[in-house]
CSV table of C-alpha atoms and ligand atoms in Angstrom, one decimal:
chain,number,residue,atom,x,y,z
A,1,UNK,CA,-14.3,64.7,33.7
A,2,UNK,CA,-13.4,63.9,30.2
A,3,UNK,CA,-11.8,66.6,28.2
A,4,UNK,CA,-12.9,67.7,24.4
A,5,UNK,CA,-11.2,70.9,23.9
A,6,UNK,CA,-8.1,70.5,25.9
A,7,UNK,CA,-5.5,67.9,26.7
A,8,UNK,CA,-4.5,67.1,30.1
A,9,UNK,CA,-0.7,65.1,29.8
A,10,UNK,CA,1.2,63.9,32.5
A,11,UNK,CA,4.6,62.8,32.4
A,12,UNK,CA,7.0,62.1,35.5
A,13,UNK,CA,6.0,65.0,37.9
A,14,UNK,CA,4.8,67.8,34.9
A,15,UNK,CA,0.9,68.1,34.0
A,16,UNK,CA,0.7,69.9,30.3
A,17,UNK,CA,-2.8,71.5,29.6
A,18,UNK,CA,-2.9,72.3,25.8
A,19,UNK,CA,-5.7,74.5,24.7
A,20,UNK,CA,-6.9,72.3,21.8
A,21,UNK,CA,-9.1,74.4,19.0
A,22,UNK,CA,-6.2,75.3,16.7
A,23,UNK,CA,-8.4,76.2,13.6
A,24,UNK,CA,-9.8,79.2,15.9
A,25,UNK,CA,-6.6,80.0,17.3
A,26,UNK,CA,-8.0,78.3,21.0
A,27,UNK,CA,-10.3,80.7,21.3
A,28,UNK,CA,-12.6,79.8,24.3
A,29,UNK,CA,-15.9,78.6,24.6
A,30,UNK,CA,-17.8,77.6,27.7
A,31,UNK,CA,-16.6,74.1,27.3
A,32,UNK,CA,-13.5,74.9,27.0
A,33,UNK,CA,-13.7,77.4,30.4
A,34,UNK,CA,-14.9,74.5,32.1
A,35,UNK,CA,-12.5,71.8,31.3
A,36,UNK,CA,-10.0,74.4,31.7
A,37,UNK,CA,-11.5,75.2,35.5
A,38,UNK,CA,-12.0,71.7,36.4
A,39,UNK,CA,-8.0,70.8,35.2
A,40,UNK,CA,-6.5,73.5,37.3
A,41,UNK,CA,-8.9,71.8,40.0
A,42,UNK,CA,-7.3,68.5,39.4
A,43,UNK,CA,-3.7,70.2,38.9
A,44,UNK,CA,-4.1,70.9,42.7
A,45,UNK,CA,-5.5,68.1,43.7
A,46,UNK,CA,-3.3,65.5,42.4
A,47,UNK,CA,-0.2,65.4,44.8
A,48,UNK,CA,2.2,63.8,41.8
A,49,UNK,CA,2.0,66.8,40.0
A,50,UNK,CA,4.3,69.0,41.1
A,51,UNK,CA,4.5,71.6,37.6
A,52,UNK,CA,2.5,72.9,34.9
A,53,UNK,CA,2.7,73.9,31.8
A,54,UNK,CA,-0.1,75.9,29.9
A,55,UNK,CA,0.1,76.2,26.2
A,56,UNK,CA,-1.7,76.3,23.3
A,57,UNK,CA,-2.3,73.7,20.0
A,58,UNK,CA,-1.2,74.9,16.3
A,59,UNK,CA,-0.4,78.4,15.8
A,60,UNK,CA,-1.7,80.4,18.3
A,61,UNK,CA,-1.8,80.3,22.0
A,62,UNK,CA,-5.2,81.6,22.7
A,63,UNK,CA,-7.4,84.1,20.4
A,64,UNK,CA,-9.8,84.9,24.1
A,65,UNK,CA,-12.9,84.8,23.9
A,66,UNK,CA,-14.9,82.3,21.2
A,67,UNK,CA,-16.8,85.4,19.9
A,68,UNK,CA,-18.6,83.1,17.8
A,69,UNK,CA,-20.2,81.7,20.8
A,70,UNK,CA,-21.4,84.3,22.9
A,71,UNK,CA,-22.9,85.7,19.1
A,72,UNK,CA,-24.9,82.6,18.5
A,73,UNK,CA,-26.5,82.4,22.0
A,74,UNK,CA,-30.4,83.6,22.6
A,75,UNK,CA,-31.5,86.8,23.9
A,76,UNK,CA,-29.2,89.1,26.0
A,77,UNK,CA,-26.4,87.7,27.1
A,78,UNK,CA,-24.8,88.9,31.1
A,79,UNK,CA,-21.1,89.5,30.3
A,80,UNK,CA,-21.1,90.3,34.3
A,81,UNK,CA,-22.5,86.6,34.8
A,82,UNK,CA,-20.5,85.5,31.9
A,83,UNK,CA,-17.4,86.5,33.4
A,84,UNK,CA,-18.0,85.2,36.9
A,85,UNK,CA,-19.2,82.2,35.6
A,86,UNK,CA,-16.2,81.2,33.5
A,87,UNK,CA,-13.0,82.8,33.1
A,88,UNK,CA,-13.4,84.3,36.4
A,89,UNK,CA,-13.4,80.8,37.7
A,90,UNK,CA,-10.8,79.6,35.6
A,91,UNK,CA,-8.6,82.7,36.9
A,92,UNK,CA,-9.7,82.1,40.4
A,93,UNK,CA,-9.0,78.0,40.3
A,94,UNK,CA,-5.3,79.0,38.4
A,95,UNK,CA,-4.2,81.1,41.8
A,96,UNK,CA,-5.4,78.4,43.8
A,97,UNK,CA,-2.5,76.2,42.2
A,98,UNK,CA,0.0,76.0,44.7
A,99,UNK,CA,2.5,74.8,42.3
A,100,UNK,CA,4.4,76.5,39.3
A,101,UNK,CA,2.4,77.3,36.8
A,102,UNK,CA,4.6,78.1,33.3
A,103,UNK,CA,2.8,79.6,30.3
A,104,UNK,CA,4.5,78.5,26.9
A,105,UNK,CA,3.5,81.0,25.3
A,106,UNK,CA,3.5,79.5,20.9
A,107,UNK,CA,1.9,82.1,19.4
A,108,UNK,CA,-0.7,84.7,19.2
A,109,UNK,CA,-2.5,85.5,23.1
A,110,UNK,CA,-5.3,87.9,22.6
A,111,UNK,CA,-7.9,89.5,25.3
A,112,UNK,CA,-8.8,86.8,27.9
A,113,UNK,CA,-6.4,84.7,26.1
A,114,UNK,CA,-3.2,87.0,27.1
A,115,UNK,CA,-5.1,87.7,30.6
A,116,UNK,CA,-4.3,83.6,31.0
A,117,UNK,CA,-0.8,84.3,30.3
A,118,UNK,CA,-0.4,87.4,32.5
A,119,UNK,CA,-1.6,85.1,35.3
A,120,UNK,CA,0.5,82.4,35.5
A,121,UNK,CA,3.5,82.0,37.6
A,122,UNK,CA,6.3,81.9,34.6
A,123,UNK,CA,6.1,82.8,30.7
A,124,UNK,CA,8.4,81.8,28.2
A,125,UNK,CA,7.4,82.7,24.8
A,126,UNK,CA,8.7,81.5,21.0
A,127,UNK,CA,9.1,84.1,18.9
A,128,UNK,CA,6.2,83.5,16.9
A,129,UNK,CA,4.3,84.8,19.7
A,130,UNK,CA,2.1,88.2,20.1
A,131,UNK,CA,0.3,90.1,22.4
A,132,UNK,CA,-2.8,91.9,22.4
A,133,UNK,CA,-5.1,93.7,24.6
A,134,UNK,CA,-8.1,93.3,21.9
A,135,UNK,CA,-10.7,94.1,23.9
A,136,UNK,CA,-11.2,97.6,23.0
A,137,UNK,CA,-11.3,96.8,19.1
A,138,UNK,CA,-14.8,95.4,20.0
A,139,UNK,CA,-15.8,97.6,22.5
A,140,UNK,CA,-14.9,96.0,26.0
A,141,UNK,CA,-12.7,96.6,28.5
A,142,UNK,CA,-10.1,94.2,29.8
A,143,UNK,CA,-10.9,91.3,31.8
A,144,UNK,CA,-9.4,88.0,33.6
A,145,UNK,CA,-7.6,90.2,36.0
A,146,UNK,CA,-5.9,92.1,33.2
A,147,UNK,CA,-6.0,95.4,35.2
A,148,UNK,CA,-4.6,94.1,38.0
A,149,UNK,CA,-1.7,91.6,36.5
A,150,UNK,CA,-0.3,94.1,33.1
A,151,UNK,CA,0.3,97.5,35.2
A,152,UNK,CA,2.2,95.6,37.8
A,153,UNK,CA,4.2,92.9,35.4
A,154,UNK,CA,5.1,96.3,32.6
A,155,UNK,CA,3.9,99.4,34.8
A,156,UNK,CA,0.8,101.6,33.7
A,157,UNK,CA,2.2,103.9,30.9
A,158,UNK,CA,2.7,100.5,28.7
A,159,UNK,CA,0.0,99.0,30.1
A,160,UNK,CA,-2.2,101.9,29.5
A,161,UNK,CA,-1.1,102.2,26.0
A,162,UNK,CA,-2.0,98.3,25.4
A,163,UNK,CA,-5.2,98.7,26.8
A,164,UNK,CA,-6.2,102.0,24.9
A,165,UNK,CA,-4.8,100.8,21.3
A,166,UNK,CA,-5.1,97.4,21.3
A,167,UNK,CA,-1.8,97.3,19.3
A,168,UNK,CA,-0.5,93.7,18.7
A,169,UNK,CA,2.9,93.7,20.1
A,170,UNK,CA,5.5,91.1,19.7
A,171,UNK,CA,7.3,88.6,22.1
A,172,UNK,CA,10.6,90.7,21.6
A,173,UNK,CA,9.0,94.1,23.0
A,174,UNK,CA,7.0,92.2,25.4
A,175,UNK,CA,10.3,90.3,27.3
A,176,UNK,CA,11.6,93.8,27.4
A,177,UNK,CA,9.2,95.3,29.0
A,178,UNK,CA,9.3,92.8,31.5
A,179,UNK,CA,6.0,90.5,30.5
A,180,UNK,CA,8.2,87.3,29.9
A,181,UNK,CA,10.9,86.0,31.7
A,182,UNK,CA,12.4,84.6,28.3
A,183,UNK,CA,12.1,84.8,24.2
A,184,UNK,CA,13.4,81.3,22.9
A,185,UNK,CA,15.7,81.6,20.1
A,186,UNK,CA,13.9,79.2,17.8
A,187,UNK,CA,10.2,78.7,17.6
A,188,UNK,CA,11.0,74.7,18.0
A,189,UNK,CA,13.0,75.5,21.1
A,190,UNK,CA,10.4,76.4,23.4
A,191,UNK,CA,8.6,73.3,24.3
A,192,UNK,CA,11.8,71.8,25.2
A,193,UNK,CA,13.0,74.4,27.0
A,194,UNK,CA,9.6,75.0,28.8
A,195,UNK,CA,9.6,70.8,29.3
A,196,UNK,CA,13.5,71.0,31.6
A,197,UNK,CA,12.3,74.4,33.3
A,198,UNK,CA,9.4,72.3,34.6
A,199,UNK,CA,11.2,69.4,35.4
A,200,UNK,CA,13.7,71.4,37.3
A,201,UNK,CA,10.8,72.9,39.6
A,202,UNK,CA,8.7,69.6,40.0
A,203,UNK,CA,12.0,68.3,41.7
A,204,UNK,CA,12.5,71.5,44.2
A,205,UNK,CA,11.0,71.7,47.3
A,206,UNK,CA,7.0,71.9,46.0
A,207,UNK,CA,5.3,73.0,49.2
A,208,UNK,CA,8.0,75.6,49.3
A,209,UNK,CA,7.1,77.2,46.1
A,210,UNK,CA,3.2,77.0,46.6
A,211,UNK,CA,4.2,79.0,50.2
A,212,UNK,CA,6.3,81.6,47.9
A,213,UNK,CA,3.2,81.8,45.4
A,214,UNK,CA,0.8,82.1,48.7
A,215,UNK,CA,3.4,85.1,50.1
A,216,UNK,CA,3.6,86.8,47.2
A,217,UNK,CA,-0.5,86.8,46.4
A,218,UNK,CA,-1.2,87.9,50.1
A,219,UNK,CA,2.0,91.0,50.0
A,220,UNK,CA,1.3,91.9,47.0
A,221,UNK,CA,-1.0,95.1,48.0
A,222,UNK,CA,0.1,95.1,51.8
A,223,UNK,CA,2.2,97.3,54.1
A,224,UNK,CA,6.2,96.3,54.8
A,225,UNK,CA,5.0,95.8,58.6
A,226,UNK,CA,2.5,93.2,57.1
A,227,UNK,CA,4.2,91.3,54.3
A,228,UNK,CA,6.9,90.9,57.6
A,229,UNK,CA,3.4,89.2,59.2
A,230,UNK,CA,2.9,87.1,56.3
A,231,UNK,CA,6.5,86.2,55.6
A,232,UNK,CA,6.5,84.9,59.6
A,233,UNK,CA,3.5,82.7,59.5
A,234,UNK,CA,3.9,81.3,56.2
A,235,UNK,CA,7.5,80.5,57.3
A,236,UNK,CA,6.2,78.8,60.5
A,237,UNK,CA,4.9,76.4,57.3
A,238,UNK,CA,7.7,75.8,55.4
A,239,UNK,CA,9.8,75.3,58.3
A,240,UNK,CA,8.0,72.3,59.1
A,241,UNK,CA,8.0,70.6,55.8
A,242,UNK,CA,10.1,67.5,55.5
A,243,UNK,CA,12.1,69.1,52.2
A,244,UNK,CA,12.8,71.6,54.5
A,245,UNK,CA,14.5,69.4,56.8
A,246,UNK,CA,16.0,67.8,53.4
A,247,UNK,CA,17.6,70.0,52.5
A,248,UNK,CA,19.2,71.5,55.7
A,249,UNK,CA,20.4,67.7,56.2
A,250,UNK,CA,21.5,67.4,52.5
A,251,UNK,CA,23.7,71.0,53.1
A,252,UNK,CA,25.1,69.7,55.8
A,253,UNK,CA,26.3,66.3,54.6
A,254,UNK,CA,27.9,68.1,51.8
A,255,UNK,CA,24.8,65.7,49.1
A,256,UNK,CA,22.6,66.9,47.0
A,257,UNK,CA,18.9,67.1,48.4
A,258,UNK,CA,16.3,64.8,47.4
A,259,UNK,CA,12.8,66.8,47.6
A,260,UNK,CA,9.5,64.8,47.8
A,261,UNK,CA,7.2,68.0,47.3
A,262,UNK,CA,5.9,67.9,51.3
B,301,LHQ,C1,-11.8,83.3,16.4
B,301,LHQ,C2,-11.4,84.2,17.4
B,301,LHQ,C3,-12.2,84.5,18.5
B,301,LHQ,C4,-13.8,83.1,17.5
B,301,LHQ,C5,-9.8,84.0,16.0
B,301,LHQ,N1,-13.4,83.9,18.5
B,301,LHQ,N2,-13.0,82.8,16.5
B,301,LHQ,C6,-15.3,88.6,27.9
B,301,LHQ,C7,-16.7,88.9,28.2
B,301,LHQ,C8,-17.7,88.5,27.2
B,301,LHQ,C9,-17.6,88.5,26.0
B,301,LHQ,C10,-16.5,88.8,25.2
B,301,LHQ,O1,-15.2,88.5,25.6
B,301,LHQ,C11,-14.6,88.5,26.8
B,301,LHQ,C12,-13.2,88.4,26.8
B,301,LHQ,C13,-12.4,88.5,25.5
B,301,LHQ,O2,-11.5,87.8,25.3
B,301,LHQ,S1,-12.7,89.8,24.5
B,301,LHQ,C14,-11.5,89.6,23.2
B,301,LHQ,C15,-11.9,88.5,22.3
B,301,LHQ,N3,-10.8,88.2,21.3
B,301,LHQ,C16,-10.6,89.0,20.2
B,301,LHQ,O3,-11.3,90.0,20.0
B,301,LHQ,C17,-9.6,88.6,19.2
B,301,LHQ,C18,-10.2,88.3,17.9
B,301,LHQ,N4,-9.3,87.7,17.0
B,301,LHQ,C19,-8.4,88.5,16.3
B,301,LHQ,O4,-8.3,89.7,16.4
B,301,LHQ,C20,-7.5,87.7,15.4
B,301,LHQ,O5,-8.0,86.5,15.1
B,301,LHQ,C21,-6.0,87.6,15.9
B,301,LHQ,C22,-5.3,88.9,15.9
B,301,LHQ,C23,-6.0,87.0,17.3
B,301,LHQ,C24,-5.3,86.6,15.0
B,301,LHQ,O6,-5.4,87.1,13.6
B,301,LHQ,P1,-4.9,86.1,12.4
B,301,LHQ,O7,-3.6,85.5,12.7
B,301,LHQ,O8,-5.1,86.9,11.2
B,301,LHQ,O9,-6.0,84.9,12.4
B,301,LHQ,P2,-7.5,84.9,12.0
B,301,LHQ,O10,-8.2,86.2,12.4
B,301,LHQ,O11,-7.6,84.5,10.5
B,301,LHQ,O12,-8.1,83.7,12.8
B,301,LHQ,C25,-8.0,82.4,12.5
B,301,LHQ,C26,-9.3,81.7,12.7
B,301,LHQ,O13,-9.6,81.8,14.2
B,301,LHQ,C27,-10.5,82.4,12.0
B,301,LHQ,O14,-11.5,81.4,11.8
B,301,LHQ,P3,-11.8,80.9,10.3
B,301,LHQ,O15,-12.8,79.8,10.4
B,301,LHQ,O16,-12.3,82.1,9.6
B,301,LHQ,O17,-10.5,80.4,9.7
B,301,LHQ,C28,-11.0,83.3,13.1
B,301,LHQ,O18,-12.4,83.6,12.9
B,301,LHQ,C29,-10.8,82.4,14.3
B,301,LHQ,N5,-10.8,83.2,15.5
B,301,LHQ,N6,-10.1,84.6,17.1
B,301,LHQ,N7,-11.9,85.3,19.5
């Protein structure tokens, strides 16, 4: 599939997908959804990437939904079927990634846009960036897994608050609340930063990490008796991989391990 409205870069073992509309802040059509379903697709499917990096062109990360688009289409418009056909798929194809997934987060993530963020693995931000829950300032109610990913990642009262408002809040109040793992100093910091994060995971133990991601997704609303469950047969897995077997010989030779990603 050839790509319009995003950019799909590889280099060494780290895929970057840049959301490419800057003059509407990335905003998303249904191209867009679909290059940006079909490259997660790809992101999974292609064993040499082994780390990816979402972010977005120009000054903002992603402004959500193109409300230009679903304006301009004919007749009534099914956001149910909107949803499910697009940014639920986009959402769903993003879990499937069984790799770290890093949102760099450059500037201004609103509605479906910060429900992207909120769902990948690791999110670094600049200080340029915002967040907002705009939803409700035209009437909706959060989507792409929003209700499910902000309560657990900054717990319901601020999540409630977000949601209810729709205040814009900033990258500072957002990393301490726990949203983001990290607020680079300097705007021009955080690709490269974002770029050596990702290298450093795309050389650890890859199967490893999708297995953590897998654990995690399957725990996260289960019992202590069956996370234990999950932990043991997913275990059974990693145990078998070869950079598990890598790095128990590399321990042991006193080396440092070399990790192929199986
Ligand atoms: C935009 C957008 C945008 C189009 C900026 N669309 N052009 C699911 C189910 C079905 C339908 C609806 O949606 C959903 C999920 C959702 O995501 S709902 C939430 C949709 N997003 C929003 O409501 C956010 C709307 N945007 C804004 O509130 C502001 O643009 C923010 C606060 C993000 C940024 O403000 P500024 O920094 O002041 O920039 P700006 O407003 O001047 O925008 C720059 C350009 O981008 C401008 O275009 P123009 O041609 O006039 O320069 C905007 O029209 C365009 N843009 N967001 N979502």
């Amino acid at each position: 599939m050839a790509y319009e409205t995003i950019l799909y870069e590889i280099e060494g073992n780290v895929l970057t997908i840049t959301l490419n509309r800057p003059d509407k802040l990335n905003a998303a059509t249904d191209q867009l959804l679909g290059e940006l379903a079909d490259a997660f697709k790809q992101a999974q499917r292609d064993a040499t990437v082994r780390a990816v990096i979402v972010t977005g062109a120009g000054r903002g990360f992603c402004a959500g939904q193109d409300l230009a688009s679903v304006q301009e289409r004919e007749g009534a418009v099914s956001y149910g079927d909107h949803l499910r056909h697009t940014w639920n798929l986009v959402l769903k194809r993003l879990s499937e990634v069984e790799k770290p997934v890093i949102a760099a987060v450059n500037g201004v993530a609103a509605g479906a846009g910060m429900g992207l963020v909120l769902a990948c693995d690791l999110r670094y931000a600049s200080p340029a960036a915002s967040f907002i829950q705009a939803f409700i300032n035209i009437g909706l109610i959060p989507d792409t897994g929003s209700t499910w990913t902000l309560p657990r990642l900054i717990g319901p009262t601020r999540a409630t608050e977000m949601m209810l408002t729709g205040r814009k809040v900033s990258a500072q109040e957002a990393y301490e609340w726990g949203m983001l793992n990290k607020v680079v100093v300097n705007h021009e910091d955080l690709m490269p930063e974002v770029n050596a994060l990702a290298a450093q995971l795309a050389a650890m133990p890859t199967k490893g990490i999708g297995l953590i991601k897998r654990a995690l997704a399957k725990t996260a609303d289960s019992t202590l008796e069956a996370a234990l469950e999950v932990e043991a047969d997913l275990q059974e897995l990693a145990g078998r991989t070869s950079d598990h077997k890598e790095g128990v010989a590399a321990f042991l030779e006193k080396r440092k391990a070399t990790f192929k990603g199986v």
